[in-house]
Tab-separated table of C-alpha atoms in Angstrom:
chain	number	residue	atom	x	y	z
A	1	UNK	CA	82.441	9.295	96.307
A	2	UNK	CA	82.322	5.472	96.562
A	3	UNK	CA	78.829	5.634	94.446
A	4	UNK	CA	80.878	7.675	91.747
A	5	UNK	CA	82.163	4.721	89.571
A	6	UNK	CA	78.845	3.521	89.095
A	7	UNK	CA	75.992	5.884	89.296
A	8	UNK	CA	73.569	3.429	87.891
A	9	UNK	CA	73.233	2.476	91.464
A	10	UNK	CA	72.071	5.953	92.546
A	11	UNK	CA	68.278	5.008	92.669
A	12	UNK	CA	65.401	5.545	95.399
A	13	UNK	CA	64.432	8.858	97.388
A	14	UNK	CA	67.046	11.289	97.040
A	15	UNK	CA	66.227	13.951	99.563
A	16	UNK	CA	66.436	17.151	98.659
A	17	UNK	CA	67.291	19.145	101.951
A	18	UNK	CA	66.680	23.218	102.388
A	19	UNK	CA	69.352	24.515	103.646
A	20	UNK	CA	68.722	25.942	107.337
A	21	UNK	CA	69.548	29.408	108.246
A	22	UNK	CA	70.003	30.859	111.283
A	23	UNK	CA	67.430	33.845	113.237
A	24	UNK	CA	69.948	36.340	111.380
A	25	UNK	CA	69.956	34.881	107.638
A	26	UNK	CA	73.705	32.914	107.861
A	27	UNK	CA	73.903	29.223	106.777
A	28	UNK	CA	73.259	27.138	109.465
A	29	UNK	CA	75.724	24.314	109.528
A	30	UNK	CA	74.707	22.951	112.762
A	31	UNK	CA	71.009	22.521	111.365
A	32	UNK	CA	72.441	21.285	108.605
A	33	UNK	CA	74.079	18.225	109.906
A	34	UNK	CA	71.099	17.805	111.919
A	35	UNK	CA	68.908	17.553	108.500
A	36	UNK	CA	71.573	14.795	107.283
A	37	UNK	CA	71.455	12.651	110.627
A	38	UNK	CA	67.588	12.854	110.175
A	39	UNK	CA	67.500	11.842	106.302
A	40	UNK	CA	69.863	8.751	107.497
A	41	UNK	CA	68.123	7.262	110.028
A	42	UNK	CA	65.049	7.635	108.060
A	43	UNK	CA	65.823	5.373	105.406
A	44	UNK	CA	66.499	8.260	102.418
A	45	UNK	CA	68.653	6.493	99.272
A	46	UNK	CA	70.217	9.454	98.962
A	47	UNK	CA	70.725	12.710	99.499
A	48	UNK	CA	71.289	16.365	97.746
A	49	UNK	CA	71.140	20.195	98.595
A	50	UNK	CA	71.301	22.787	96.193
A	51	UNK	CA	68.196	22.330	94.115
A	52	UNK	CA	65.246	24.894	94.273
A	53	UNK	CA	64.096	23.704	97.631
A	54	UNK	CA	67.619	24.893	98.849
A	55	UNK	CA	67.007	28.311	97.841
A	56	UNK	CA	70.658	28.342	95.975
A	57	UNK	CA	70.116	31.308	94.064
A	58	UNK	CA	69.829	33.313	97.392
A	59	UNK	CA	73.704	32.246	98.359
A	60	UNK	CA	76.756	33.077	97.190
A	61	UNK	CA	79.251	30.557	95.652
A	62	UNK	CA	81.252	30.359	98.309
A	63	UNK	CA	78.158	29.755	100.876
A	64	UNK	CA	76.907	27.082	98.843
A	65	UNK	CA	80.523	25.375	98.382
A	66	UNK	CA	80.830	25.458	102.132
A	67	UNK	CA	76.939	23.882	102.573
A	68	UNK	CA	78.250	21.035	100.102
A	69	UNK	CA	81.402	20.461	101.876
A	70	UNK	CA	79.479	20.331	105.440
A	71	UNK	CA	77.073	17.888	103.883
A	72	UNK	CA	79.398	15.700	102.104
A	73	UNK	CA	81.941	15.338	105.300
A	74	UNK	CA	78.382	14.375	107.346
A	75	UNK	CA	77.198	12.174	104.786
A	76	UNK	CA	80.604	9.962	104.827
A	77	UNK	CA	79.692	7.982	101.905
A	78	UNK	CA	76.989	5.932	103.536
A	79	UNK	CA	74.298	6.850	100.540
A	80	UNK	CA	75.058	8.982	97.356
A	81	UNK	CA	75.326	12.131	97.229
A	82	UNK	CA	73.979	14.377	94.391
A	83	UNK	CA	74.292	18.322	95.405
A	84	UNK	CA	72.971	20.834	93.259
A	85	UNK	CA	76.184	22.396	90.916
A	86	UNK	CA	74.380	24.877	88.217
A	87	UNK	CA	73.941	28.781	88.300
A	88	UNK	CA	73.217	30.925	85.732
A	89	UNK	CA	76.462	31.838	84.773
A	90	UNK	CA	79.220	29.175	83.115
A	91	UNK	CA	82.167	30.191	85.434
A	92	UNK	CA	80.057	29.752	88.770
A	93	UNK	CA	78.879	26.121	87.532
A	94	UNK	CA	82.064	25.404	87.284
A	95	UNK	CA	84.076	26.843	90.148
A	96	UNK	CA	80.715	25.085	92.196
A	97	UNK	CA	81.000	21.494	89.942
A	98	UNK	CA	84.732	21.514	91.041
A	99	UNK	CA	84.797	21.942	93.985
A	100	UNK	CA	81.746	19.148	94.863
A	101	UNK	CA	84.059	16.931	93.326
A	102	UNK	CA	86.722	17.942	95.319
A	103	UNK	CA	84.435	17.341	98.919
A	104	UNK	CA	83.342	13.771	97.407
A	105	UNK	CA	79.606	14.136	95.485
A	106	UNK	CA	78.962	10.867	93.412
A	107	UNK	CA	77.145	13.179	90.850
A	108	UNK	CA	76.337	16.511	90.224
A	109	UNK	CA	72.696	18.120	89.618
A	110	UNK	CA	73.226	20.882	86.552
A	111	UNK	CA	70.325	23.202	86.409
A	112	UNK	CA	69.642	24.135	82.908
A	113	UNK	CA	70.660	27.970	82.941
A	114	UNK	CA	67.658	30.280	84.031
A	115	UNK	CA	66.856	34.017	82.665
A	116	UNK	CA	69.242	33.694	79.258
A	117	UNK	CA	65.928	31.408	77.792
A	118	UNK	CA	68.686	29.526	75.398
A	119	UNK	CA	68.144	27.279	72.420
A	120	UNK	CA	68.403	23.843	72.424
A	121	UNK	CA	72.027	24.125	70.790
A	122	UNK	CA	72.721	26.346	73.444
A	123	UNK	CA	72.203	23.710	76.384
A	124	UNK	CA	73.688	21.485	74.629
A	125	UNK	CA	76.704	23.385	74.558
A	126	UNK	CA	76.344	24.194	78.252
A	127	UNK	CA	76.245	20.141	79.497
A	128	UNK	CA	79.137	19.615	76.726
A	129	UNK	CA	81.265	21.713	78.550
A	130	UNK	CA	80.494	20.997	82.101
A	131	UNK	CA	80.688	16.594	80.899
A	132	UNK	CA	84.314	17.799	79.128
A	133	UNK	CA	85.596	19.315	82.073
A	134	UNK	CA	84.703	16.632	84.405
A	135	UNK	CA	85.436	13.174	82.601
A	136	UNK	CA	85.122	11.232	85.990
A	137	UNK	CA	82.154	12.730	87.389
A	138	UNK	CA	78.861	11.844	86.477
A	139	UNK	CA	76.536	15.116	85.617
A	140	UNK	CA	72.764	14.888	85.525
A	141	UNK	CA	70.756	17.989	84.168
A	142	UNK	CA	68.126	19.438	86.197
A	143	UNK	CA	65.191	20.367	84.103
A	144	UNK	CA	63.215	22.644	85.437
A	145	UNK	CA	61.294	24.932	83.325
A	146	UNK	CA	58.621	26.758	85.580
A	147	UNK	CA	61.753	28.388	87.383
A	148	UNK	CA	64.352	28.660	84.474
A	149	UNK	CA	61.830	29.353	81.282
A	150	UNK	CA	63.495	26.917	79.437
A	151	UNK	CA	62.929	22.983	78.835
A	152	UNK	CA	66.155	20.835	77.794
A	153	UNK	CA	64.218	18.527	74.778
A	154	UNK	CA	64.320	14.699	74.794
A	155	UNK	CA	66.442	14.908	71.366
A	156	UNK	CA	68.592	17.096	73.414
A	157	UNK	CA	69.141	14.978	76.594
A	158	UNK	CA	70.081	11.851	73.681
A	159	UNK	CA	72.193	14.041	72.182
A	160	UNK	CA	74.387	14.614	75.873
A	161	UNK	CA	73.626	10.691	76.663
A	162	UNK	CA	75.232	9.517	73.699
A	163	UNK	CA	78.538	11.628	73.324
A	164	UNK	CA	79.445	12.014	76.543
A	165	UNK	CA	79.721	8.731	78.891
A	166	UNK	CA	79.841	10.537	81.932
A	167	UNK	CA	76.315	12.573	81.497
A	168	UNK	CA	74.212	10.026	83.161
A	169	UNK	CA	70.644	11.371	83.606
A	170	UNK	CA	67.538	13.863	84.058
A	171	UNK	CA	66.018	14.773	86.999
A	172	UNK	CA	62.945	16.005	85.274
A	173	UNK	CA	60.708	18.583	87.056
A	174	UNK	CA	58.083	19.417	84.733
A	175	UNK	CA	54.326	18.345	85.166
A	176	UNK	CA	54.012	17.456	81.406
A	177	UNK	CA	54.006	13.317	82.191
A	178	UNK	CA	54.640	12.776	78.548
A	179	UNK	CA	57.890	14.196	78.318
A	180	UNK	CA	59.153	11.481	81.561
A	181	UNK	CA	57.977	9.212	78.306
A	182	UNK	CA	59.384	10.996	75.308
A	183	UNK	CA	63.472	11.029	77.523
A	184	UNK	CA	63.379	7.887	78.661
A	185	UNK	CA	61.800	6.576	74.605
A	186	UNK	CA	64.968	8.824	73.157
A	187	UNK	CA	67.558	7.620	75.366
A	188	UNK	CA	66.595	4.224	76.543
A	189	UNK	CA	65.787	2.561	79.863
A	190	UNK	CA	69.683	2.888	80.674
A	191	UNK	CA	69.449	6.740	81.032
A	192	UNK	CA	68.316	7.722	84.605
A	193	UNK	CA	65.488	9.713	84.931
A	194	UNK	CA	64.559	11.008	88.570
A	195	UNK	CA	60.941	12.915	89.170
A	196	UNK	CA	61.122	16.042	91.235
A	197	UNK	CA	57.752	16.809	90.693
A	198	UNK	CA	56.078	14.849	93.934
A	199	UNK	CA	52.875	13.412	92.612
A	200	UNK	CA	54.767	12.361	89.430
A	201	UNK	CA	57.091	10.384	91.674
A	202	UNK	CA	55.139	6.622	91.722
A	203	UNK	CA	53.903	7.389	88.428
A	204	UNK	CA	57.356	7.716	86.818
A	205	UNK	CA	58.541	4.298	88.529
A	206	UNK	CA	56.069	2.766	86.111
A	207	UNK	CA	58.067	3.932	83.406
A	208	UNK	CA	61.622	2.600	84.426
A	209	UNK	CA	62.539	5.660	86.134
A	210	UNK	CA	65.250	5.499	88.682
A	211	UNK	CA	63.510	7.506	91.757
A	212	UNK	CA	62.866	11.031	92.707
A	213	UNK	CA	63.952	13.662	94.154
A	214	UNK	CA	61.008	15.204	96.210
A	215	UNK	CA	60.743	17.895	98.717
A	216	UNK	CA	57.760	16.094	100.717
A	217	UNK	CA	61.087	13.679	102.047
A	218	UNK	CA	62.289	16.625	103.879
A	219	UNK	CA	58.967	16.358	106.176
A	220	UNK	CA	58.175	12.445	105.580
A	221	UNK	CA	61.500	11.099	104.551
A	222	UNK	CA	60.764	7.277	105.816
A	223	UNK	CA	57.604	7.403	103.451
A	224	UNK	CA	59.141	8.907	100.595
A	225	UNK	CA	61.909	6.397	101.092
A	226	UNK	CA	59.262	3.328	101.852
A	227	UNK	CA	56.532	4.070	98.813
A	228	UNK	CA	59.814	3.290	96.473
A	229	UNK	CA	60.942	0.366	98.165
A	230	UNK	CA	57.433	-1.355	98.263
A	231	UNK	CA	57.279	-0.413	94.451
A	232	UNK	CA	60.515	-2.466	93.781
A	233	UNK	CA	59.349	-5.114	95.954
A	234	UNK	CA	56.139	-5.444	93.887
A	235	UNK	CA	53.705	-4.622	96.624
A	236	UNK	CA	51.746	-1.831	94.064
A	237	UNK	CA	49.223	-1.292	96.072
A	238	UNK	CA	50.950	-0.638	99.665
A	239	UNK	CA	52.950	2.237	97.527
A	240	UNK	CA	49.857	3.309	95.788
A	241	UNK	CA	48.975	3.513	99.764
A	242	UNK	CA	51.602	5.739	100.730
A	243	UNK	CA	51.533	8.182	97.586
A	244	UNK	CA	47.957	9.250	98.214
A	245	UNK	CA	48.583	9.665	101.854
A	246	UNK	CA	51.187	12.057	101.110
A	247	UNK	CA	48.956	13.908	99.047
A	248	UNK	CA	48.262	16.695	102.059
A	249	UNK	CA	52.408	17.122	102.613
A	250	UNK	CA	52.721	17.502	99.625
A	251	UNK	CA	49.516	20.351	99.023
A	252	UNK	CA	51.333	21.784	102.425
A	253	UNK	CA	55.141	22.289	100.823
A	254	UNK	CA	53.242	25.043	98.070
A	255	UNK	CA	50.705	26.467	99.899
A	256	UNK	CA	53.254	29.423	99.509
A	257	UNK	CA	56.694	28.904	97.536
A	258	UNK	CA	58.520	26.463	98.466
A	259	UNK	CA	60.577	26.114	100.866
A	260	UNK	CA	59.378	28.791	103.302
A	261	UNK	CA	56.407	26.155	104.382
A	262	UNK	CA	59.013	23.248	105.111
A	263	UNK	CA	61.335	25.099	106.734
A	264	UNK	CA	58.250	26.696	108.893
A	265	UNK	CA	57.528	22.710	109.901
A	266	UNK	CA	60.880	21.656	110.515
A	267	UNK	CA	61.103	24.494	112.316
A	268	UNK	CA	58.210	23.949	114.645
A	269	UNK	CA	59.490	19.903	114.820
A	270	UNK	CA	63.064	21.254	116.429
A	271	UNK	CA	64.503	19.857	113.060
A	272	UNK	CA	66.359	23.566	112.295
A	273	UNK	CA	66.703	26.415	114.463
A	274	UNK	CA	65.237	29.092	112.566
A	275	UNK	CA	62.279	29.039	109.550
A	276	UNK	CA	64.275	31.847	108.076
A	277	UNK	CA	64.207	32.101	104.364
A	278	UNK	CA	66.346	34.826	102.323
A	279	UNK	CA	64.621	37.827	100.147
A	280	UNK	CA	62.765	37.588	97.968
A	281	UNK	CA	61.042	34.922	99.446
A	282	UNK	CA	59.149	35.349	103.035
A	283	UNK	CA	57.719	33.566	105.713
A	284	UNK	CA	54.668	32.273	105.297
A	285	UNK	CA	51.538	34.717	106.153
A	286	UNK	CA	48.885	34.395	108.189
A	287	UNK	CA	46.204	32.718	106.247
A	288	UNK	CA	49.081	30.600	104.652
A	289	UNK	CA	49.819	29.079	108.162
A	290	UNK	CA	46.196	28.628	108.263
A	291	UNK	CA	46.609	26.060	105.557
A	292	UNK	CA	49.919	25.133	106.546
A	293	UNK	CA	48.401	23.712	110.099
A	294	UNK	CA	45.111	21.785	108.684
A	295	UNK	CA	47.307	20.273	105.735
A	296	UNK	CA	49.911	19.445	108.523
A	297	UNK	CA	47.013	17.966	110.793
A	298	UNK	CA	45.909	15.860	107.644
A	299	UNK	CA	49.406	13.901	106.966
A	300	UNK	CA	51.215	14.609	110.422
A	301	UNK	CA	50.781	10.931	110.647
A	302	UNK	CA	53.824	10.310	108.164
A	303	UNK	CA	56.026	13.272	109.219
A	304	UNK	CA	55.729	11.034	112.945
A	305	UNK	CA	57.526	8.078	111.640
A	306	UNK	CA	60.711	9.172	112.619
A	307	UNK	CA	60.101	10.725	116.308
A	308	UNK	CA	58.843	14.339	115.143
C-alpha cells in the first residue's frame, strides 16, 4: 500500500503470477507464497495475480479475494502490488476492487468487461464507476481484446485520464503496436502504459512506456526484470540481448493456451506442486510437451538464473 500515493513509481517487470492449484483443483496457497518468494529474490518490480495468466475467470470471487489477500500479506509492501480486480459483471468488480484495497494493492488491474462486446460509452461508464467508488486507489484498465472482444479506444482511455485523477494507466495487451502510440499520443507521456504482450515489451519502452507485465517473468523473472533495467540504464543493446533470447520462453508460454505450459514448467522446476489447470483449459498434450521441452531446452539458460 506504501506505492499507493504515488503510482507513478510503479514501473519495471510486474510479474504476472498463475495461480497454483493443488493435484485436486483447490488454490494452492502454499505454492503461492512460494511463487512470491521466487519473484522477490529475482529482482521482479512488481508483482500481480489475477490477469489472464491467473486463469481468474475459472475462480470464484471469494477464491480470488483469498489468492489476493495471501499474496498481498507475502508481498509486505517490499514492491507494488497490482492484482487483477475486473469480471464481467459490475457487482463482482467491485466486491473484488474492495476488498484488494482492503488487503493493501497499490493499484488495481480492471479488465475491460468480456462477452457484453460494449461501446465505447459503455466502458467509459464502467471505469467511471469503478474510479468514483475508489477515490484513493489508483485503477488501471486492462485492455485485452483477443479474450474480451472488445478494445477500450485511445479517445476513451483520455477521456478516464482526464476526469478522474485516480485512473492512472493501460496495461495494453493487443499486438496492434500503433495503438501503444495512439494512448500514450492522446493522453501524454504522464499516463502509464504497461505491455502485456511479451515481444512488445522492449519495444514499448521506446515509446515512454512504464514496463510490462509479461508472463515469460513467471519462468525467467531475473531477465524480464534485467532487459528493463539495462534499458533505463542506456545499455540498448545488452536489453536488445536479453529480449531476443527470450524469444523461445516466450514461443514456449503459447504453444497451447496459456498458462497450462507455465504451470507444466514450474511444475517440473518444484516451483508449484501441481501443473493443474481448471476446465476448460487442459494440460498440455503430447505433441504440445514435445514443443514445450525443445523450446524449454532453447532458453532454459534464463529460467537458470535463479537456481531452477
Amino acid at each position: 500500500m506504501k506505492f499507493r500515493s504515488d503510482p507513478s513509481g510503479i514501473r519495471g517487470s510486474i510479474a504476472p503470477l498463475v495461480t497454483p492449484f493443488t493435484g485436486t483443483g483447490a488454490v494452492d496457497h502454499d505454492s503461492l507464497r512460494g511463487l512470491v518468494r521466487f519473484q522477490l529474490e529475482a529482482g521482479s518490480h512488481g508483482i500481480s495475480l489475477g490477469g489472464s495468466t491467473g486463469e481468474p475467470s475459472a475462480q470464484s470471487v471469494q477464491e480470488r479475494i483469498a489468492g489476493i489477500r495471501t499474496v498481498a500479506e507475502e508481498i509486505g509492501d517490499r514492491v507494488p502490488f497490482l492484482p487483477g480486480t475486473g469480471s464481467h459483471t459490475l457487482g463482482e468488480t467491485l466486491e473484488i476492487t474492495a476488498a484488494a484495497k482492503e488487503s493493501g494493492a497499490d493499484a488495481v488491474l480492471v479488465i475491460t468487461p468480456y462477452y457484453a462486446r460494449p461501446t465505447q460509452e459503455g466502458l467509459y461508464q464502467w471505469y467511471a464507476t469503478v474510479a468514483r467508488e475508489f477515490p484513493g486507489l489508483p485503477v488501471v484498465a486492462y485492455n485485452v481484446p483477443s479474450r474480451t472482444a472488445v478494445d477500450i479506444a485511445p479517445d476513451t482511455v483520455r477521456r478516464l485520464f482526464a476526469e478522474f485523477d485516480n485512473f492512472v494507466g493501460v496495461k495494453e495487451t493487443t499486438k496492434d503496436f500503433e495503438h501503444f502510440s495512439r494512448v500514450l499520443h492522446a493522453c501524454g507521456r504522464e499516463l502509464l502504459v504497461w505491455s502485456g504482450i511479451e515481444l512488445l515489451c522492449l519495444p514499448l519502452l521506446a515509446l515512454g512506456g512504464s514496463g510490462f507485465v509479461s508472463a515469460a517473468a513467471n519462468l525467467a523473472p531475473q531477465a524480464v526484470a534485467r532487459m528493463y533495467e539495462l534499458w533505463e540504464a542506456g545499455d540498448f543493446e545488452a536489453a536488445r540481448d536479453i529480449h531476443y533470447a527470450l524469444h523461445p520462453l516466450v514461443d514456449l508460454l503459447f504453444v497451447e493456451t496459456n498458462p497450462a505450459p507455465a504451470k507444466w514448467v514450474l511444475a517440473r522446476q518444484g516451483r508449484i506442486a501441481s501443473a493443474h489447470v481448471r476446465p476448460p483449459l487442459v494440460q498440455p498434450t503430447e505433441a504440445g510437451l514435445a514443443r514445450i521441452r525443445t523450446l524449454l531446452a532453447e532458453g532454459g539458460d534464463l529460467t537458470r538464473q535463479i537456481g531452477a
